[in-house]
Amino acid sequence: MTALQAPPAASELLTHCAGLVRPALHQAVGRLHPWLGEMAAYSFGWCEVGGAPATAPGGKAVRQALAVLGARAVGADEHAGIPAAVAVELVHAFSLLHDDIMDGDATRRRRPAVWKAYGTGPAVLAGDALFALAVETLAAVPQGAGAVRLLSAALADLMRGQADDLLFSGRPCTGPDRVTVEEYRSMAEAKTGSLLGCAAALGAVLGGADEDTTSVLDRAGRHLGIAFQLVDDVLGIWGDPAVTGKPTGGDLRERKKTYPVLAALDSPAGGALPELLDSPGRSEEAAELIEAAGGRTAALAEARTHTSTARALLSRAPLVAGAARDLLTVLNFLVGREV
């Protein structure tokens, strides 16, 4: 299995859930100002610049699936989770539009990022519109007040995680002010785990779940998010660009404080790493040193720990057996992208 290809069971689940959600997602985007709607459609791979139809690669629709399966897991009809799926997908798209601007990433899914295709200001505005549309989508459902509170809390965490991630880049690799692995875990849970947990929990809320069950799904999703980010960090250094769509060693050239880097810096074998990270053109040497210092092994071991915790949480929750199994299938796909 390649790094981003789902096995048959996961692929069928993701395709099924995306098919359920797609009409509602299209309908929601259609309510935007036409220019903002075009940029949103471009970000989803539905059109080219100017609005001509396209079939560009989109995302894996994992958050959509978690929302639909969250509703099913608490005994509701899967359609109950569709507004939650639409909302989290809109928020995810909003975060990607802004992330690309903040990180200076010129491409997204092998196409120019929205800010490169339309301009920075328009991309910021489109992201804001997607965020507002997500809130509007949830506010319209009967459980809207509780759903919006849950989404707002996840968004606050997401922003906190994004802020920490940006601040990490300016901190030293060594000394008392260096980034610790504990700080990294907190950042990853907020930046990546908050929305994954929110997706499953929102689906459960719209499916009529009680607070305890909703909380378990949220916590499981947060651990899943940490594991996902850890594997993503490994792919960011050693992944195949033809599969990941990212240049080899890109994270190292940007001096990102990813988990493999932090783990290697904490190892006696990583003493020369700060110099390599500060030297343009030496990312391949840095990757070799990080692996030799145990950074890759440590990251994947940490990912397995959080995956196990997520599985344990789901196994103890009062969930419908088949839907709980499907949640585990998606979980296994997300963290099974090891290189």
CSV table of C-alpha atoms in Angstrom, one decimal:
chain,number,residue,atom,x,y,z
A,1,MET,CA,0.0,0.0,0.0
A,2,THR,CA,1.4,3.4,-0.9
A,3,ALA,CA,1.5,6.2,1.6
A,4,LEU,CA,-1.8,7.8,0.7
A,5,GLN,CA,-3.8,5.0,-0.9
A,6,ALA,CA,-6.5,3.5,1.3
A,7,PRO,CA,-6.9,-0.3,1.4
A,8,PRO,CA,-10.2,-1.6,-0.1
A,9,ALA,CA,-12.3,-1.5,3.1
A,10,ALA,CA,-11.2,2.0,4.0
A,11,SER,CA,-11.5,3.2,0.4
A,12,GLU,CA,-15.1,2.0,0.2
A,13,LEU,CA,-16.0,3.7,3.5
A,14,LEU,CA,-14.4,7.0,2.5
A,15,THR,CA,-16.1,6.9,-1.0
A,16,HIS,CA,-19.5,6.0,0.5
A,17,CYS,CA,-19.4,8.8,3.1
A,18,ALA,CA,-18.1,11.3,0.6
A,19,GLY,CA,-20.9,10.4,-1.8
A,20,LEU,CA,-23.4,11.0,1.0
A,21,VAL,CA,-22.0,14.4,1.9
A,22,ARG,CA,-21.1,15.7,-1.6
A,23,PRO,CA,-24.5,17.1,-2.6
A,24,ALA,CA,-24.9,19.0,0.7
A,25,LEU,CA,-21.3,20.3,0.4
A,26,HIS,CA,-22.0,21.6,-3.1
A,27,GLN,CA,-25.2,23.1,-2.0
A,28,ALA,CA,-23.5,24.9,0.9
A,29,VAL,CA,-20.7,26.3,-1.3
A,30,GLY,CA,-23.4,27.4,-3.8
A,31,ARG,CA,-24.7,29.8,-1.2
A,32,LEU,CA,-21.5,31.8,-1.2
A,33,HIS,CA,-20.8,35.0,-3.2
A,34,PRO,CA,-20.0,33.6,-6.7
A,35,TRP,CA,-16.3,34.7,-6.6
A,36,LEU,CA,-15.8,33.3,-3.1
A,37,GLY,CA,-17.7,30.2,-4.2
A,38,GLU,CA,-15.4,29.8,-7.2
A,39,MET,CA,-12.3,29.9,-4.9
A,40,ALA,CA,-13.9,27.4,-2.6
A,41,ALA,CA,-14.7,25.1,-5.5
A,42,TYR,CA,-11.2,25.5,-6.8
A,43,SER,CA,-9.9,24.5,-3.3
A,44,PHE,CA,-12.0,21.3,-3.4
A,45,GLY,CA,-10.8,20.5,-6.9
A,46,TRP,CA,-14.2,21.0,-8.5
A,47,CYS,CA,-13.1,23.8,-11.0
A,48,GLU,CA,-10.2,25.6,-12.5
A,49,VAL,CA,-9.4,29.3,-12.1
A,50,GLY,CA,-12.3,31.1,-13.9
A,51,GLY,CA,-14.8,28.4,-13.0
A,52,ALA,CA,-14.4,25.8,-15.8
A,53,PRO,CA,-15.3,22.3,-14.4
A,54,ALA,CA,-12.3,20.2,-13.2
A,55,THR,CA,-11.7,16.8,-11.7
A,56,ALA,CA,-8.5,17.7,-9.8
A,57,PRO,CA,-7.5,15.5,-6.9
A,58,GLY,CA,-9.4,16.4,-3.7
A,59,GLY,CA,-8.8,15.4,-0.1
A,60,LYS,CA,-9.4,12.0,1.4
A,61,ALA,CA,-12.7,13.1,3.0
A,62,VAL,CA,-11.6,11.6,6.3
A,63,ARG,CA,-13.3,14.2,8.5
A,64,GLN,CA,-16.5,13.7,6.5
A,65,ALA,CA,-16.3,10.0,7.1
A,66,LEU,CA,-15.7,10.5,10.9
A,67,ALA,CA,-18.8,12.7,11.2
A,68,VAL,CA,-21.0,10.3,9.3
A,69,LEU,CA,-19.7,7.3,11.2
A,70,GLY,CA,-19.9,9.2,14.5
A,71,ALA,CA,-23.7,9.4,13.9
A,72,ARG,CA,-24.0,5.8,12.9
A,73,ALA,CA,-21.9,4.7,15.9
A,74,VAL,CA,-24.5,6.1,18.3
A,75,GLY,CA,-27.4,4.3,16.5
A,76,ALA,CA,-28.6,7.2,14.3
A,77,ASP,CA,-29.2,7.1,10.6
A,78,GLU,CA,-25.9,8.0,8.8
A,79,HIS,CA,-27.7,11.0,7.1
A,80,ALA,CA,-27.9,12.7,10.6
A,81,GLY,CA,-24.2,13.3,10.4
A,82,ILE,CA,-24.2,15.1,7.1
A,83,PRO,CA,-24.4,18.6,8.4
A,84,ALA,CA,-21.6,17.8,10.8
A,85,ALA,CA,-19.6,16.4,7.9
A,86,VAL,CA,-20.2,19.6,5.8
A,87,ALA,CA,-19.2,21.9,8.7
A,88,VAL,CA,-16.0,20.1,9.5
A,89,GLU,CA,-15.0,19.9,5.8
A,90,LEU,CA,-15.6,23.6,5.4
A,91,VAL,CA,-13.5,24.4,8.5
A,92,HIS,CA,-10.8,22.1,7.2
A,93,ALA,CA,-10.7,23.8,3.9
A,94,PHE,CA,-10.6,27.2,5.6
A,95,SER,CA,-7.6,26.1,7.7
A,96,LEU,CA,-5.8,24.8,4.6
A,97,LEU,CA,-6.3,28.1,2.7
A,98,HIS,CA,-4.8,30.1,5.6
A,99,ASP,CA,-2.1,27.5,6.4
A,100,ASP,CA,-0.8,27.7,2.8
A,101,ILE,CA,-0.5,31.5,3.1
A,102,MET,CA,1.2,31.4,6.5
A,103,ASP,CA,3.6,28.6,5.5
A,104,GLY,CA,4.3,30.1,2.0
A,105,ASP,CA,3.3,26.8,0.4
A,106,ALA,CA,2.7,27.6,-3.3
A,107,THR,CA,1.1,24.2,-4.2
A,108,ARG,CA,-1.7,22.1,-2.7
A,109,ARG,CA,-2.6,18.7,-4.2
A,110,ARG,CA,-0.3,19.3,-7.1
A,111,ARG,CA,-2.0,22.5,-8.2
A,112,PRO,CA,-1.3,26.2,-7.3
A,113,ALA,CA,-2.6,26.9,-3.9
A,114,VAL,CA,-5.6,29.3,-3.8
A,115,TRP,CA,-3.4,32.2,-2.7
A,116,LYS,CA,-1.1,31.7,-5.7
A,117,ALA,CA,-4.0,31.2,-8.1
A,118,TYR,CA,-6.2,34.1,-6.9
A,119,GLY,CA,-4.0,36.3,-4.7
A,120,THR,CA,-3.4,36.4,-0.9
A,121,GLY,CA,-6.2,38.8,-0.1
A,122,PRO,CA,-8.9,36.9,-2.0
A,123,ALA,CA,-7.7,33.6,-0.4
A,124,VAL,CA,-7.9,35.0,3.1
A,125,LEU,CA,-11.5,36.2,2.3
A,126,ALA,CA,-12.4,32.9,0.8
A,127,GLY,CA,-11.2,31.1,4.0
A,128,ASP,CA,-13.2,33.5,6.2
A,129,ALA,CA,-16.3,32.8,4.1
A,130,LEU,CA,-15.8,29.0,4.5
A,131,PHE,CA,-15.5,29.4,8.3
A,132,ALA,CA,-18.7,31.5,8.4
A,133,LEU,CA,-20.5,29.0,6.2
A,134,ALA,CA,-19.5,26.2,8.6
A,135,VAL,CA,-21.1,27.9,11.5
A,136,GLU,CA,-24.2,28.8,9.5
A,137,THR,CA,-24.5,25.1,8.5
A,138,LEU,CA,-24.6,23.9,12.1
A,139,ALA,CA,-26.7,26.7,13.4
A,140,ALA,CA,-29.5,25.5,11.1
A,141,VAL,CA,-29.9,22.0,12.6
A,142,PRO,CA,-32.1,21.3,15.7
A,143,GLN,CA,-29.1,20.6,17.9
A,144,GLY,CA,-27.4,23.7,16.5
A,145,ALA,CA,-26.5,25.5,19.8
A,146,GLY,CA,-24.6,22.6,21.2
A,147,ALA,CA,-23.0,21.7,17.8
A,148,VAL,CA,-21.8,25.3,17.3
A,149,ARG,CA,-20.3,25.3,20.8
A,150,LEU,CA,-18.4,22.1,20.1
A,151,LEU,CA,-17.2,23.4,16.8
A,152,SER,CA,-16.1,26.7,18.4
A,153,ALA,CA,-14.1,24.9,21.1
A,154,ALA,CA,-12.4,22.9,18.4
A,155,LEU,CA,-11.6,26.0,16.4
A,156,ALA,CA,-10.1,27.7,19.5
A,157,ASP,CA,-7.8,24.7,19.9
A,158,LEU,CA,-6.9,24.6,16.3
A,159,MET,CA,-5.9,28.3,16.4
A,160,ARG,CA,-3.8,27.7,19.5
A,161,GLY,CA,-2.1,24.8,17.9
A,162,GLN,CA,-1.4,26.7,14.7
A,163,ALA,CA,0.0,29.6,16.8
A,164,ASP,CA,2.4,27.2,18.7
A,165,ASP,CA,3.5,25.6,15.4
A,166,LEU,CA,4.4,29.0,14.0
A,167,LEU,CA,6.2,30.1,17.1
A,168,PHE,CA,8.2,26.8,17.2
A,169,SER,CA,10.0,27.8,14.0
A,170,GLY,CA,11.6,30.7,15.8
A,171,ARG,CA,12.8,28.8,18.8
A,172,PRO,CA,16.3,27.3,19.1
A,173,CYS,CA,17.2,23.7,18.6
A,174,THR,CA,19.1,23.4,21.8
A,175,GLY,CA,19.2,25.0,25.2
A,176,PRO,CA,16.4,25.8,27.8
A,177,ASP,CA,14.2,27.5,25.2
A,178,ARG,CA,14.1,24.6,22.8
A,179,VAL,CA,10.8,22.9,21.8
A,180,THR,CA,10.2,19.8,23.9
A,181,VAL,CA,8.4,16.7,22.7
A,182,GLU,CA,5.7,17.4,25.4
A,183,GLU,CA,5.0,20.8,23.8
A,184,TYR,CA,4.9,19.1,20.4
A,185,ARG,CA,2.2,16.6,21.6
A,186,SER,CA,0.1,19.5,22.9
A,187,MET,CA,0.5,21.4,19.6
A,188,ALA,CA,-0.4,18.3,17.5
A,189,GLU,CA,-3.5,17.5,19.5
A,190,ALA,CA,-4.7,21.1,19.1
A,191,LYS,CA,-3.7,21.7,15.5
A,192,THR,CA,-4.6,18.3,14.0
A,193,GLY,CA,-6.5,16.3,16.7
A,194,SER,CA,-9.1,18.9,17.6
A,195,LEU,CA,-10.9,18.8,14.2
A,196,LEU,CA,-10.7,15.0,13.9
A,197,GLY,CA,-12.1,14.7,17.4
A,198,CYS,CA,-14.7,17.3,16.6
A,199,ALA,CA,-15.8,15.5,13.4
A,200,ALA,CA,-16.7,12.3,15.2
A,201,ALA,CA,-18.2,14.1,18.2
A,202,LEU,CA,-20.3,16.4,16.1
A,203,GLY,CA,-21.7,13.4,14.2
A,204,ALA,CA,-22.6,11.8,17.5
A,205,VAL,CA,-24.2,15.0,18.8
A,206,LEU,CA,-26.4,15.3,15.7
A,207,GLY,CA,-27.2,11.6,16.2
A,208,GLY,CA,-28.5,12.2,19.7
A,209,ALA,CA,-25.6,10.9,21.8
A,210,ASP,CA,-25.2,11.7,25.4
A,211,GLU,CA,-22.3,13.9,26.7
A,212,ASP,CA,-20.1,11.0,27.9
A,213,THR,CA,-20.2,9.2,24.5
A,214,THR,CA,-19.6,12.4,22.6
A,215,SER,CA,-16.6,13.1,24.9
A,216,VAL,CA,-15.1,9.6,24.3
A,217,LEU,CA,-15.3,10.1,20.5
A,218,ASP,CA,-13.7,13.5,20.8
A,219,ARG,CA,-10.8,12.2,22.8
A,220,ALA,CA,-10.3,9.2,20.5
A,221,GLY,CA,-10.2,11.6,17.5
A,222,ARG,CA,-7.6,13.8,19.3
A,223,HIS,CA,-5.3,10.9,19.9
A,224,LEU,CA,-5.9,9.9,16.3
A,225,GLY,CA,-4.9,13.4,15.3
A,226,ILE,CA,-1.6,13.2,17.1
A,227,ALA,CA,-0.8,9.8,15.5
A,228,PHE,CA,-1.8,11.2,12.1
A,229,GLN,CA,0.5,14.2,12.6
A,230,LEU,CA,3.4,12.0,13.7
A,231,VAL,CA,3.1,9.9,10.6
A,232,ASP,CA,2.8,13.0,8.5
A,233,ASP,CA,6.1,14.2,10.0
A,234,VAL,CA,7.8,11.0,8.9
A,235,LEU,CA,6.4,11.4,5.4
A,236,GLY,CA,7.5,15.0,5.4
A,237,ILE,CA,11.1,13.8,5.7
A,238,TRP,CA,11.2,10.4,4.1
A,239,GLY,CA,8.0,10.2,2.0
A,240,ASP,CA,8.0,9.6,-1.8
A,241,PRO,CA,7.2,13.0,-3.4
A,242,ALA,CA,5.3,11.2,-6.2
A,243,VAL,CA,2.9,9.9,-3.5
A,244,THR,CA,2.8,12.7,-0.9
A,245,GLY,CA,2.9,15.6,-3.4
A,246,LYS,CA,5.5,17.3,-1.2
A,247,PRO,CA,9.2,17.7,-2.1
A,248,THR,CA,11.7,15.4,-0.3
A,249,GLY,CA,13.1,17.0,2.8
A,250,GLY,CA,10.9,20.0,2.6
A,251,ASP,CA,10.2,20.1,6.3
A,252,LEU,CA,13.9,20.0,7.0
A,253,ARG,CA,14.7,22.8,4.6
A,254,GLU,CA,12.0,24.9,6.4
A,255,ARG,CA,13.6,23.9,9.8
A,256,LYS,CA,10.3,22.7,11.1
A,257,LYS,CA,10.4,21.3,14.7
A,258,THR,CA,8.7,18.0,13.8
A,259,TYR,CA,8.7,15.1,16.2
A,260,PRO,CA,11.5,13.1,14.4
A,261,VAL,CA,13.7,16.2,14.6
A,262,LEU,CA,12.9,16.8,18.3
A,263,ALA,CA,13.5,13.2,19.2
A,264,ALA,CA,16.9,13.2,17.4
A,265,LEU,CA,17.9,16.4,19.1
A,266,ASP,CA,17.3,14.8,22.4
A,267,SER,CA,19.6,11.9,21.5
A,268,PRO,CA,23.3,12.0,22.1
A,269,ALA,CA,23.7,10.9,18.4
A,270,GLY,CA,22.0,14.1,17.2
A,271,GLY,CA,24.7,16.6,18.3
A,272,ALA,CA,25.5,17.7,14.8
A,273,LEU,CA,21.9,18.1,13.7
A,274,PRO,CA,21.5,21.8,14.5
A,275,GLU,CA,24.4,22.6,12.1
A,276,LEU,CA,22.9,20.5,9.4
A,277,LEU,CA,19.5,22.1,9.8
A,278,ASP,CA,21.1,25.6,9.5
A,279,SER,CA,23.0,24.6,6.3
A,280,PRO,CA,21.1,25.0,3.0
A,281,GLY,CA,21.4,21.9,0.8
A,282,ARG,CA,22.2,19.5,3.5
A,283,SER,CA,18.7,18.2,4.2
A,284,GLU,CA,19.7,14.7,2.9
A,285,GLU,CA,22.5,14.5,5.5
A,286,ALA,CA,20.1,15.8,8.2
A,287,ALA,CA,17.5,13.1,7.3
A,288,GLU,CA,20.2,10.4,7.6
A,289,LEU,CA,21.4,11.7,11.0
A,290,ILE,CA,17.8,11.9,12.3
A,291,GLU,CA,17.2,8.3,11.3
A,292,ALA,CA,20.5,7.2,12.9
A,293,ALA,CA,19.7,9.1,16.1
A,294,GLY,CA,16.3,7.3,16.3
A,295,GLY,CA,14.0,10.1,15.3
A,296,ARG,CA,12.1,8.1,12.8
A,297,THR,CA,11.7,5.1,15.1
A,298,ALA,CA,10.6,7.3,18.0
A,299,ALA,CA,8.0,9.1,15.9
A,300,LEU,CA,6.4,5.9,14.7
A,301,ALA,CA,6.5,4.3,18.1
A,302,GLU,CA,4.7,7.4,19.5
A,303,ALA,CA,2.2,7.2,16.7
A,304,ARG,CA,1.4,3.6,17.7
A,305,THR,CA,0.9,4.6,21.3
A,306,HIS,CA,-1.7,7.2,20.5
A,307,THR,CA,-3.4,4.8,18.0
A,308,SER,CA,-3.7,2.2,20.7
A,309,THR,CA,-5.2,4.8,23.1
A,310,ALA,CA,-7.7,5.8,20.4
A,311,ARG,CA,-8.6,2.1,19.9
A,312,ALA,CA,-9.0,1.5,23.6
A,313,LEU,CA,-11.3,4.5,24.0
A,314,LEU,CA,-13.6,3.3,21.2
A,315,SER,CA,-13.7,-0.2,22.5
A,316,ARG,CA,-15.0,1.0,25.9
A,317,ALA,CA,-17.6,3.3,24.5
A,318,PRO,CA,-21.3,2.1,24.1
A,319,LEU,CA,-21.1,2.2,20.3
A,320,VAL,CA,-23.0,0.2,17.6
A,321,ALA,CA,-20.7,-2.6,16.7
A,322,GLY,CA,-20.6,-2.3,12.9
A,323,ALA,CA,-20.1,1.5,13.0
A,324,ALA,CA,-17.4,1.2,15.7
A,325,ARG,CA,-15.6,-1.3,13.4
A,326,ASP,CA,-15.8,1.2,10.5
A,327,LEU,CA,-14.4,3.9,12.7
A,328,LEU,CA,-11.4,1.7,13.5
A,329,THR,CA,-11.0,1.0,9.8
A,330,VAL,CA,-10.6,4.7,9.1
A,331,LEU,CA,-8.3,5.0,12.0
A,332,ASN,CA,-6.1,2.2,10.8
A,333,PHE,CA,-5.9,3.8,7.3
A,334,LEU,CA,-4.9,7.2,8.7
A,335,VAL,CA,-2.0,5.9,10.7
A,336,GLY,CA,-1.1,3.1,8.4
A,337,ARG,CA,0.7,5.4,5.9
A,338,GLU,CA,4.1,4.5,7.2
A,339,VAL,CA,7.0,4.7,4.7
